[in-house]
Amino acid sequence: MARRPLPRILSTGSAQIARSRELARAQFARSRELARTATDSASDVLHPLITITRGLRRLASAGRRKWADTPKDRRGMLLFLVASVILVVALVPYGPLLAVITLMAAAAWQGRDRAPREPDGPDESQTERLRALYEALVPYFSTADDPAPLYAHGGEWEKAFPEYEFDGTGRISGLLIRYPAYFTDGEAQARARIEHLLTAKSGRGREYHFTWDEMGNELTVAVLAPLPTDIAAQRFVTAPGETVLGFTDPTQVQRTLPLTHGEIHRDVPPVVWRTGIRSTEPHLLALGQPGSGTSTLLRSIALQALRYGDVVIVEGGSTGEYACLIGRDGVLAVECGLAGALASLEWAATETERRLIAINRTRQAGNPPPDDTKRPLWILLDRPTAFSHLAAADNRKDPQSLLQVPLRHGRAANVTVVVADQWDAMDTLSDAVRQHTRARVVLGPATAEQLETVLGAPPHTTPVTDVPPGRGYARLGTGPVHRLQVPATPDPYDDATSDAQRQAVLDLLPERTTPVQAESLEKLERLEKPEKVEKADQEPEPVPADAVAAETS
């Protein structure tokens, strides 16, 4: 049976509705443009009248203030003087006309726009700075065979620098540089020479971001603002499998996280590291100098990992940086000795193999993975190379050799390994750690060569020597290099920690499940609840009067 065609009104109705909507939008845009044009034209025509009206209002306000400031016993004399002036003006030929003209001129002068005009170009000092920068770039952007060189000694710097900005101190804060097409902007060494020169001539001690436009033969130089260092540890709005390593510039990422700093709420762009079965960079390596914040990064990762998984911590420095996590829910072990580290890592390798076997069997049977293999397991190692020296001296197995199975098969078994160490121990890291840690973090001062060696690519900014703790760079896999500032996650049991940061970390700790010794428990309670302990020390319990009388007798 043949199908009857739809009525014409139904088949063309949607097209007519869409066409009418487009016409309505175009008409609305046209009317809005006409209204804006009419408003601009009216403001141009009525600008003198607006200026005179503003001036009359200011003159009237000045007259009222003068009348209010005049003492009451002199107001009569003031009125007599004003009346005399009005009478004289009225009797003088053409007096009223001259008075009106004078009043309009005074009103126009008082109603003028008093905002200071910005200079059309740079001042003398700024011109000298731009000319010196231009002369410094001449050897790099010019050749003897160029018939019309853009860069030449004594040339016009205005053509080479079409856009520029200066900060309050007179230093360059933004610059657009045009360079000839024959410059080898595709070579890293050529770029590095130009970036080093611009950093030296524009002012050291700041971080510059360089954007090379090879198609347009333009280089954009921008001064980056310092990253916020006052962000404390808190519960970040993330999904399972996402870990916030720190925070970066808003131009690098397209996502922000809502954060709280006291009573202030703000949105900051984060560097989010994704782990799990579908992650392309399941393990992380962090390097830095002593005091650069690698332990802070591990504590921040541990607090975030405990929300959804279990954590095993191996500390090679034996400084007690992770004592606050001992006995907490989800913390399987916190080892500071060689024997405990070997036992924990052997168990981690065995657990990884068990998970792989269980997942393989369930998949062959067509069933979902067991529940005990879905919970993430995190292995955090702080300075594992310190155990390598102890193991070699004691003729025991190197703990790093036990990381080969979790590193190689950890993604399939939902096991994540995080290694943090110092620069001087980089050569002693095992090959498995170097090969399988595709997420990299470098904290503290570092040279461009060191950053490129660890991250695999140079940063687009100039590293500085004086940086706060937790400041560095991060690169996830083959992605771009991000500036990074780790959230403040200090050891809450450290005396140098402020009360606000200590309380922020203590609020994130899970409940304690494993009992500890009585002396240790009393000390921990004193550190975790300082207000109650101080109150108890300051206000002792009252002693009964009978007991005092008996003691004195």
Short mmCIF file of C-alpha atoms in Angstrom, two decimals, residues 53-518:
data_model
loop_
_atom_site.label_atom_id
_atom_site.label_comp_id
_atom_site.label_asym_id
_atom_site.label_seq_id
_atom_site.Cartn_x
_atom_site.Cartn_y
_atom_site.Cartn_z
CA THR A 53 24.58 71.52 31.80
CA ARG A 54 27.25 69.69 33.78
CA GLY A 55 29.11 72.97 34.29
CA LEU A 56 25.96 74.77 35.51
CA ARG A 57 25.36 71.98 37.98
CA ARG A 58 28.91 72.26 39.27
CA LEU A 59 28.63 76.07 39.56
CA ALA A 60 25.34 75.74 41.45
CA SER A 61 26.95 73.23 43.81
CA ALA A 62 29.86 75.60 44.39
CA GLY A 63 27.42 78.45 45.12
CA ARG A 64 25.51 76.36 47.66
CA ARG A 65 28.75 75.37 49.38
CA LYS A 66 29.83 79.02 49.48
CA TRP A 67 26.48 80.04 50.99
CA ALA A 68 26.65 77.24 53.58
CA ASP A 69 30.22 78.18 54.56
CA THR A 70 29.36 81.90 54.99
CA PRO A 71 28.54 82.85 58.61
CA LYS A 72 24.96 83.97 59.27
CA ASP A 73 26.01 87.49 60.31
CA ARG A 74 27.66 88.05 56.90
CA ARG A 75 24.98 86.58 54.66
CA GLY A 76 23.12 89.90 54.45
CA MET A 77 26.23 91.69 53.21
CA LEU A 78 26.75 88.89 50.66
CA LEU A 79 23.17 89.25 49.39
CA PHE A 80 23.62 93.04 49.08
CA LEU A 81 26.83 92.53 47.06
CA VAL A 82 25.17 90.05 44.69
CA ALA A 83 22.17 92.34 44.19
CA SER A 84 24.49 95.28 43.44
CA VAL A 85 26.35 93.27 40.80
CA ILE A 86 23.07 92.20 39.17
CA LEU A 87 21.84 95.82 39.16
CA VAL A 88 25.05 97.11 37.57
CA VAL A 89 24.95 94.40 34.91
CA ALA A 90 21.31 95.24 34.13
CA LEU A 91 22.07 98.96 33.71
CA VAL A 92 25.18 98.52 31.55
CA PRO A 93 24.46 98.44 27.78
CA TYR A 94 24.49 94.85 26.54
CA GLY A 95 25.12 93.79 30.13
CA PRO A 96 22.62 90.88 30.31
CA LEU A 97 23.92 89.48 27.02
CA LEU A 98 27.54 89.68 28.20
CA ALA A 99 26.54 88.13 31.54
CA VAL A 100 24.86 85.18 29.79
CA ILE A 101 27.88 84.68 27.52
CA THR A 102 30.25 84.78 30.51
CA LEU A 103 28.08 82.34 32.44
CA MET A 104 27.96 79.90 29.49
CA ALA A 105 31.72 80.11 29.06
CA ALA A 106 32.30 79.47 32.76
CA ALA A 107 29.85 76.54 32.67
CA ALA A 108 31.58 75.07 29.62
CA TRP A 109 34.96 75.35 31.37
CA GLN A 110 33.67 73.76 34.56
CA GLY A 111 31.84 70.98 32.70
CA ARG A 112 34.80 69.81 30.62
CA ASP A 113 36.11 66.26 30.94
CA ARG A 114 38.85 66.47 33.57
CA ALA A 115 40.15 62.92 33.17
CA PRO A 116 43.88 62.92 32.43
CA ARG A 117 44.61 62.12 28.83
CA GLU A 118 46.79 59.14 28.16
CA PRO A 119 49.89 59.85 26.10
CA ASP A 120 49.64 58.86 22.49
CA GLY A 121 53.03 57.15 22.56
CA PRO A 122 55.79 56.09 24.91
CA ASP A 123 57.64 58.67 26.93
CA GLU A 124 61.35 59.33 26.62
CA SER A 125 62.51 56.55 28.96
CA GLN A 126 60.20 54.00 27.35
CA THR A 127 61.39 55.03 23.89
CA GLU A 128 64.99 54.53 24.92
CA ARG A 129 64.17 51.08 26.30
CA LEU A 130 62.42 50.02 23.09
CA ARG A 131 65.23 51.43 20.94
CA ALA A 132 67.85 49.55 22.97
CA LEU A 133 65.86 46.32 22.62
CA TYR A 134 65.58 46.92 18.86
CA GLU A 135 69.32 47.45 18.52
CA ALA A 136 70.00 44.25 20.50
CA LEU A 137 67.84 42.23 18.07
CA VAL A 138 69.53 43.56 14.94
CA PRO A 139 72.33 40.89 14.82
CA TYR A 140 69.74 38.10 15.09
CA PHE A 141 67.07 39.41 12.68
CA SER A 142 69.19 40.87 9.88
CA THR A 143 71.50 39.71 7.10
CA ALA A 144 73.78 41.54 4.72
CA ASP A 145 71.85 40.30 1.64
CA ASP A 146 68.48 41.74 2.73
CA PRO A 147 67.59 44.60 0.29
CA ALA A 148 65.00 46.13 2.64
CA PRO A 149 65.97 45.08 6.17
CA LEU A 150 63.41 45.37 8.90
CA TYR A 151 66.20 45.44 11.47
CA ALA A 152 69.18 47.70 10.93
CA HIS A 153 71.34 49.77 13.22
CA GLY A 154 69.68 53.14 13.59
CA GLY A 155 66.50 51.90 11.93
CA GLU A 156 62.86 52.52 12.80
CA TRP A 157 61.83 50.44 15.78
CA GLU A 158 58.16 51.41 15.34
CA LYS A 159 57.81 49.00 12.41
CA ALA A 160 59.32 46.11 14.36
CA PHE A 161 57.31 46.73 17.56
CA PRO A 162 53.73 47.61 16.54
CA GLU A 163 52.32 46.89 20.02
CA TYR A 164 53.89 47.37 23.43
CA GLU A 165 52.88 47.78 27.06
CA PHE A 166 54.69 49.01 30.17
CA ASP A 167 53.96 48.41 33.85
CA GLY A 168 54.04 50.92 36.67
CA THR A 169 57.80 50.54 37.14
CA GLY A 170 58.55 51.39 33.50
CA ARG A 171 59.48 47.84 32.47
CA ILE A 172 58.04 46.09 29.43
CA SER A 173 54.99 43.97 30.31
CA GLY A 174 53.82 43.10 26.79
CA LEU A 175 55.40 43.28 23.35
CA LEU A 176 54.56 42.22 19.80
CA ILE A 177 57.68 41.68 17.69
CA ARG A 178 57.75 41.31 13.93
CA TYR A 179 60.72 39.50 12.43
CA PRO A 180 61.78 38.68 8.85
CA ALA A 181 60.57 35.51 7.19
CA TYR A 182 64.09 34.10 6.72
CA PHE A 183 64.63 33.80 10.49
CA THR A 184 64.84 30.14 11.51
CA ASP A 185 61.95 30.21 13.96
CA GLY A 186 61.50 26.44 13.61
CA GLU A 187 64.79 25.68 15.36
CA ALA A 188 64.75 25.42 19.13
CA GLN A 189 68.23 26.88 19.52
CA ALA A 190 67.36 29.98 17.51
CA ARG A 191 64.24 30.52 19.59
CA ALA A 192 66.15 30.01 22.81
CA ARG A 193 68.68 32.72 21.87
CA ILE A 194 65.92 35.26 21.21
CA GLU A 195 64.04 34.36 24.39
CA HIS A 196 67.20 34.63 26.49
CA LEU A 197 67.97 38.05 25.00
CA LEU A 198 64.44 39.37 25.56
CA THR A 199 64.50 38.14 29.16
CA ALA A 200 67.79 39.90 29.86
CA LYS A 201 66.80 43.17 28.19
CA SER A 202 63.22 43.34 29.52
CA GLY A 203 64.12 42.67 33.15
CA ARG A 204 65.10 39.56 35.05
CA GLY A 205 63.23 38.09 37.99
CA ARG A 206 59.94 37.73 36.07
CA GLU A 207 58.42 34.90 34.07
CA TYR A 208 57.83 35.62 30.38
CA HIS A 209 55.55 33.70 28.07
CA PHE A 210 56.60 33.52 24.40
CA THR A 211 54.11 32.77 21.63
CA TRP A 212 55.67 32.18 18.20
CA ASP A 213 53.46 32.70 15.13
CA GLU A 214 55.46 31.07 12.34
CA MET A 215 52.84 31.85 9.68
CA GLY A 216 52.65 35.54 10.52
CA ASN A 217 56.33 35.96 11.51
CA GLU A 218 55.37 37.49 14.84
CA LEU A 219 56.48 36.87 18.41
CA THR A 220 54.27 37.85 21.35
CA VAL A 221 55.98 38.41 24.70
CA ALA A 222 53.85 38.60 27.85
CA VAL A 223 54.77 38.85 31.52
CA LEU A 224 52.98 36.23 33.60
CA ALA A 225 51.48 37.09 36.95
CA PRO A 226 52.68 35.06 39.95
CA LEU A 227 50.63 31.96 40.73
CA PRO A 228 48.62 32.07 43.99
CA THR A 229 50.49 30.59 46.93
CA ASP A 230 47.75 31.03 49.55
CA ILE A 231 45.56 28.10 48.44
CA ALA A 232 45.41 25.56 51.23
CA ALA A 233 44.49 21.89 51.02
CA GLN A 234 40.75 21.31 50.71
CA ARG A 235 38.21 19.00 49.11
CA PHE A 236 38.38 19.70 45.41
CA VAL A 237 35.38 19.20 43.16
CA THR A 238 36.71 16.29 41.12
CA ALA A 239 35.43 12.96 39.83
CA PRO A 240 36.85 9.56 40.86
CA GLY A 241 40.16 9.04 39.11
CA GLU A 242 41.00 12.77 38.98
CA THR A 243 43.77 14.24 41.12
CA VAL A 244 44.58 17.93 41.37
CA LEU A 245 48.34 18.36 41.21
CA GLY A 246 48.16 22.12 41.56
CA PHE A 247 47.07 25.28 39.82
CA THR A 248 48.27 27.02 36.69
CA ASP A 249 47.57 29.97 34.38
CA PRO A 250 44.04 30.55 33.08
CA THR A 251 45.28 30.59 29.48
CA GLN A 252 46.61 27.03 29.64
CA VAL A 253 43.50 25.05 30.65
CA GLN A 254 39.79 25.39 29.92
CA ARG A 255 38.54 24.32 33.35
CA THR A 256 38.31 26.00 36.72
CA LEU A 257 37.65 24.71 40.23
CA PRO A 258 35.68 26.58 42.90
CA LEU A 259 37.96 27.14 45.89
CA THR A 260 37.59 28.74 49.30
CA HIS A 261 40.23 30.80 51.05
CA GLY A 262 38.77 31.80 54.40
CA GLU A 263 35.61 33.69 53.47
CA ILE A 264 36.74 34.34 49.89
CA HIS A 265 35.42 32.16 47.06
CA ARG A 266 37.17 32.11 43.70
CA ASP A 267 37.68 29.93 40.63
CA VAL A 268 41.22 28.82 39.79
CA PRO A 269 42.38 26.75 36.77
CA PRO A 270 43.83 23.40 37.94
CA VAL A 271 46.26 20.84 36.56
CA VAL A 272 44.22 17.63 36.77
CA TRP A 273 45.94 14.26 36.52
CA ARG A 274 43.67 11.40 35.46
CA THR A 275 44.48 7.87 36.54
CA GLY A 276 42.78 4.51 36.12
CA ILE A 277 42.27 1.93 33.42
CA ARG A 278 41.84 4.47 30.59
CA SER A 279 44.67 6.74 31.64
CA THR A 280 47.58 7.24 29.25
CA GLU A 281 49.89 8.39 32.06
CA PRO A 282 49.02 6.14 35.05
CA HIS A 283 52.18 6.84 37.11
CA LEU A 284 53.95 10.04 38.19
CA LEU A 285 57.53 11.13 38.92
CA ALA A 286 58.30 14.32 40.87
CA LEU A 287 61.78 15.80 41.20
CA GLY A 288 63.07 18.81 43.08
CA GLN A 289 65.63 20.21 45.44
CA PRO A 290 65.34 19.85 49.24
CA GLY A 291 62.58 22.13 50.46
CA SER A 292 61.01 22.53 47.02
CA GLY A 293 57.71 20.87 48.03
CA THR A 294 57.86 17.28 46.77
CA SER A 295 56.67 15.92 50.14
CA THR A 296 53.88 18.49 50.11
CA LEU A 297 52.82 17.20 46.70
CA LEU A 298 52.76 13.61 47.97
CA ARG A 299 50.68 14.59 51.01
CA SER A 300 48.22 16.41 48.77
CA ILE A 301 47.93 13.38 46.48
CA ALA A 302 47.51 11.04 49.47
CA LEU A 303 44.67 13.10 50.96
CA GLN A 304 42.86 13.11 47.61
CA ALA A 305 43.49 9.40 47.00
CA LEU A 306 42.05 8.41 50.39
CA ARG A 307 38.62 9.60 49.29
CA TYR A 308 38.24 6.67 46.89
CA GLY A 309 41.11 4.22 47.50
CA ASP A 310 43.85 2.78 49.71
CA VAL A 311 47.36 4.18 50.16
CA VAL A 312 50.75 2.62 50.92
CA ILE A 313 53.47 5.15 51.82
CA VAL A 314 57.20 4.43 51.80
CA GLU A 315 59.36 7.26 53.16
CA GLY A 316 63.09 7.05 52.54
CA GLY A 317 64.00 10.28 54.29
CA SER A 318 62.90 9.01 57.73
CA THR A 319 61.79 12.52 58.72
CA GLY A 320 58.27 11.63 59.87
CA GLU A 321 56.60 13.77 57.17
CA TYR A 322 53.65 11.36 56.98
CA ALA A 323 53.07 10.61 60.67
CA CYS A 324 49.64 12.23 60.47
CA LEU A 325 48.49 9.37 58.20
CA ILE A 326 49.48 6.50 60.50
CA GLY A 327 46.49 4.45 61.58
CA ARG A 328 44.02 6.29 59.36
CA ASP A 329 41.22 4.63 57.46
CA GLY A 330 42.51 3.60 54.03
CA VAL A 331 46.21 3.93 54.91
CA LEU A 332 47.54 0.39 54.69
CA ALA A 333 51.11 1.17 55.76
CA VAL A 334 53.52 4.04 56.42
CA GLU A 335 57.04 2.60 56.33
CA CYS A 336 60.24 4.47 57.19
CA GLY A 337 62.66 1.52 57.46
CA LEU A 338 64.25 -0.76 54.90
CA ALA A 339 62.63 -3.96 56.17
CA GLY A 340 59.15 -2.44 56.26
CA ALA A 341 59.63 -0.86 52.82
CA LEU A 342 60.64 -4.19 51.30
CA ALA A 343 57.72 -5.98 52.92
CA SER A 344 55.20 -3.34 51.77
CA LEU A 345 56.48 -3.25 48.20
CA GLU A 346 56.56 -7.04 47.97
CA TRP A 347 52.95 -7.10 49.11
CA ALA A 348 52.10 -4.41 46.54
CA ALA A 349 53.69 -6.44 43.74
CA THR A 350 51.83 -9.59 44.89
CA GLU A 351 48.57 -7.65 45.15
CA THR A 352 49.03 -6.34 41.61
CA GLU A 353 49.53 -9.86 40.30
CA ARG A 354 46.49 -11.10 42.25
CA ARG A 355 44.34 -8.37 40.78
CA LEU A 356 45.53 -9.15 37.27
CA ILE A 357 44.73 -12.84 37.65
CA ALA A 358 41.29 -12.14 39.14
CA ILE A 359 40.40 -9.65 36.41
CA ASN A 360 41.60 -12.03 33.69
CA ARG A 361 39.53 -14.92 35.05
CA THR A 362 36.35 -12.88 35.31
CA ARG A 363 36.78 -11.51 31.81
CA GLN A 364 37.26 -14.98 30.38
CA ALA A 365 34.08 -16.04 32.16
CA GLY A 366 32.21 -13.01 30.80
CA ASN A 367 31.62 -11.48 34.24
CA PRO A 368 32.44 -7.99 35.54
CA PRO A 369 35.67 -7.52 37.53
CA PRO A 370 35.53 -8.37 41.25
CA ASP A 371 34.80 -5.57 43.69
CA ASP A 372 38.14 -5.97 45.48
CA THR A 373 39.96 -5.07 42.25
CA LYS A 374 37.97 -1.90 41.56
CA ARG A 375 39.18 0.04 44.58
CA PRO A 376 42.29 2.05 43.58
CA LEU A 377 45.58 1.25 45.27
CA TRP A 378 48.14 4.04 45.54
CA ILE A 379 51.84 3.42 46.22
CA LEU A 380 53.59 6.64 47.25
CA LEU A 381 57.37 6.62 47.57
CA ASP A 382 59.30 9.59 48.95
CA ARG A 383 63.05 9.36 48.22
CA PRO A 384 63.21 5.61 47.45
CA THR A 385 66.85 5.97 46.36
CA ALA A 386 67.84 6.35 50.02
CA PHE A 387 66.80 2.71 50.53
CA SER A 388 68.87 1.67 47.51
CA HIS A 389 72.09 2.65 49.29
CA LEU A 390 71.01 0.89 52.48
CA ALA A 391 70.03 -2.25 50.58
CA ALA A 392 73.35 -2.33 48.74
CA ALA A 393 75.25 -1.94 52.01
CA ASP A 394 73.21 -4.74 53.62
CA ASN A 395 73.29 -7.05 50.55
CA ARG A 396 69.52 -6.96 50.24
CA LYS A 397 67.15 -6.43 47.34
CA ASP A 398 66.72 -2.90 46.00
CA PRO A 399 63.17 -1.68 46.77
CA GLN A 400 62.99 -0.10 43.31
CA SER A 401 63.22 -3.53 41.71
CA LEU A 402 59.89 -4.42 43.35
CA LEU A 403 58.18 -1.56 41.50
CA GLN A 404 58.51 -3.16 38.08
CA VAL A 405 55.27 -5.15 38.29
CA PRO A 406 53.10 -2.27 39.66
CA LEU A 407 54.61 0.13 37.13
CA ARG A 408 54.23 -2.17 34.14
CA HIS A 409 50.80 -3.65 34.93
CA GLY A 410 49.41 -1.13 37.40
CA ARG A 411 46.99 0.54 35.00
CA ALA A 412 45.13 -2.71 34.27
CA ALA A 413 45.07 -3.60 37.98
CA ASN A 414 43.99 -0.11 39.12
CA VAL A 415 47.33 0.46 40.89
CA THR A 416 49.04 3.87 40.74
CA VAL A 417 52.68 4.57 41.65
CA VAL A 418 53.97 8.04 42.59
CA VAL A 419 57.71 8.54 43.09
CA ALA A 420 59.27 11.72 44.49
CA ASP A 421 63.00 12.26 44.79
CA GLN A 422 65.74 14.88 44.62
CA TRP A 423 67.89 16.05 41.74
CA ASP A 424 71.08 14.48 43.04
CA ALA A 425 69.44 11.04 43.03
CA MET A 426 68.06 11.20 39.50
CA ASP A 427 70.81 8.98 38.09
CA THR A 428 70.09 6.25 40.66
CA LEU A 429 66.44 5.88 39.70
CA SER A 430 65.69 2.53 38.10
CA ASP A 431 64.90 2.15 34.41
CA ALA A 432 61.35 1.01 35.21
CA VAL A 433 60.65 4.23 37.10
CA ARG A 434 61.95 6.37 34.25
CA GLN A 435 60.13 4.47 31.50
CA HIS A 436 56.69 4.08 33.05
CA THR A 437 56.23 7.45 34.79
CA ARG A 438 54.75 9.47 31.93
CA ALA A 439 53.38 12.17 34.21
CA ARG A 440 56.23 14.41 35.35
CA VAL A 441 56.50 17.26 37.88
CA VAL A 442 59.54 19.43 38.57
CA LEU A 443 59.44 21.66 41.66
CA GLY A 444 61.82 24.35 42.79
CA PRO A 445 64.46 26.23 40.79
CA ALA A 446 65.72 24.42 37.71
CA THR A 447 67.45 25.31 34.48
CA ALA A 448 65.86 25.03 31.07
CA GLU A 449 68.07 22.03 30.26
CA GLN A 450 66.98 20.19 33.42
CA LEU A 451 63.33 20.88 32.69
CA GLU A 452 63.65 19.61 29.14
CA THR A 453 65.49 16.49 30.33
CA VAL A 454 62.79 15.52 32.83
CA LEU A 455 59.65 16.81 31.11
CA GLY A 456 60.68 15.91 27.57
CA ALA A 457 59.91 19.40 26.24
CA PRO A 458 61.03 22.91 27.15
CA PRO A 459 58.53 25.20 28.87
CA HIS A 460 57.09 28.20 27.06
CA THR A 461 58.11 30.42 29.96
CA THR A 462 61.44 31.48 31.38
CA PRO A 463 62.25 29.73 34.68
CA VAL A 464 63.38 31.93 37.56
CA THR A 465 65.76 31.13 40.39
CA ASP A 466 63.74 32.48 43.33
CA VAL A 467 60.46 30.55 43.64
CA PRO A 468 58.21 29.73 46.62
CA PRO A 469 57.82 26.13 47.88
CA GLY A 470 55.56 24.03 45.70
CA ARG A 471 56.24 26.10 42.58
CA GLY A 472 57.37 24.33 39.41
CA TYR A 473 56.26 22.78 36.13
CA ALA A 474 54.16 19.77 35.18
CA ARG A 475 53.62 17.79 32.01
CA LEU A 476 51.14 14.95 31.57
CA GLY A 477 52.28 12.56 28.86
CA THR A 478 52.80 14.37 25.58
CA GLY A 479 50.71 17.38 26.58
CA PRO A 480 51.92 20.94 27.06
CA VAL A 481 54.16 22.05 29.89
CA HIS A 482 52.15 23.86 32.58
CA ARG A 483 53.31 26.17 35.30
CA LEU A 484 52.34 24.59 38.62
CA GLN A 485 51.72 25.71 42.17
CA VAL A 486 51.00 22.87 44.60
CA PRO A 487 48.32 23.61 47.23
CA ALA A 488 49.76 24.18 50.68
CA THR A 489 49.62 20.77 52.42
CA PRO A 490 52.21 20.92 55.22
CA ASP A 491 52.83 18.40 57.96
CA PRO A 492 50.23 19.25 60.63
CA TYR A 493 52.56 18.01 63.37
CA ASP A 494 55.31 20.45 62.39
CA ASP A 495 55.74 23.35 64.80
CA ALA A 496 56.42 25.77 61.92
CA THR A 497 52.99 25.14 60.38
CA SER A 498 50.42 27.89 60.80
CA ASP A 499 47.17 27.14 62.61
CA ALA A 500 45.03 27.71 59.52
CA GLN A 501 47.00 25.32 57.32
CA ARG A 502 47.27 22.76 60.13
CA GLN A 503 43.52 22.75 60.62
CA ALA A 504 42.93 22.51 56.87
CA VAL A 505 45.01 19.31 56.68
CA LEU A 506 43.50 17.83 59.84
CA ASP A 507 39.99 18.33 58.45
CA LEU A 508 40.89 16.19 55.44
CA LEU A 509 42.37 13.28 57.39
CA PRO A 510 40.20 10.15 57.62
CA GLU A 511 39.19 8.73 60.98
CA ARG A 512 41.78 6.86 62.98
CA THR A 513 41.08 3.11 62.99
CA THR A 514 44.30 1.62 64.38
CA PRO A 515 45.02 2.23 68.09
CA VAL A 516 48.33 3.80 69.03
CA GLN A 517 50.33 3.96 72.22
CA ALA A 518 49.05 6.08 75.08
#
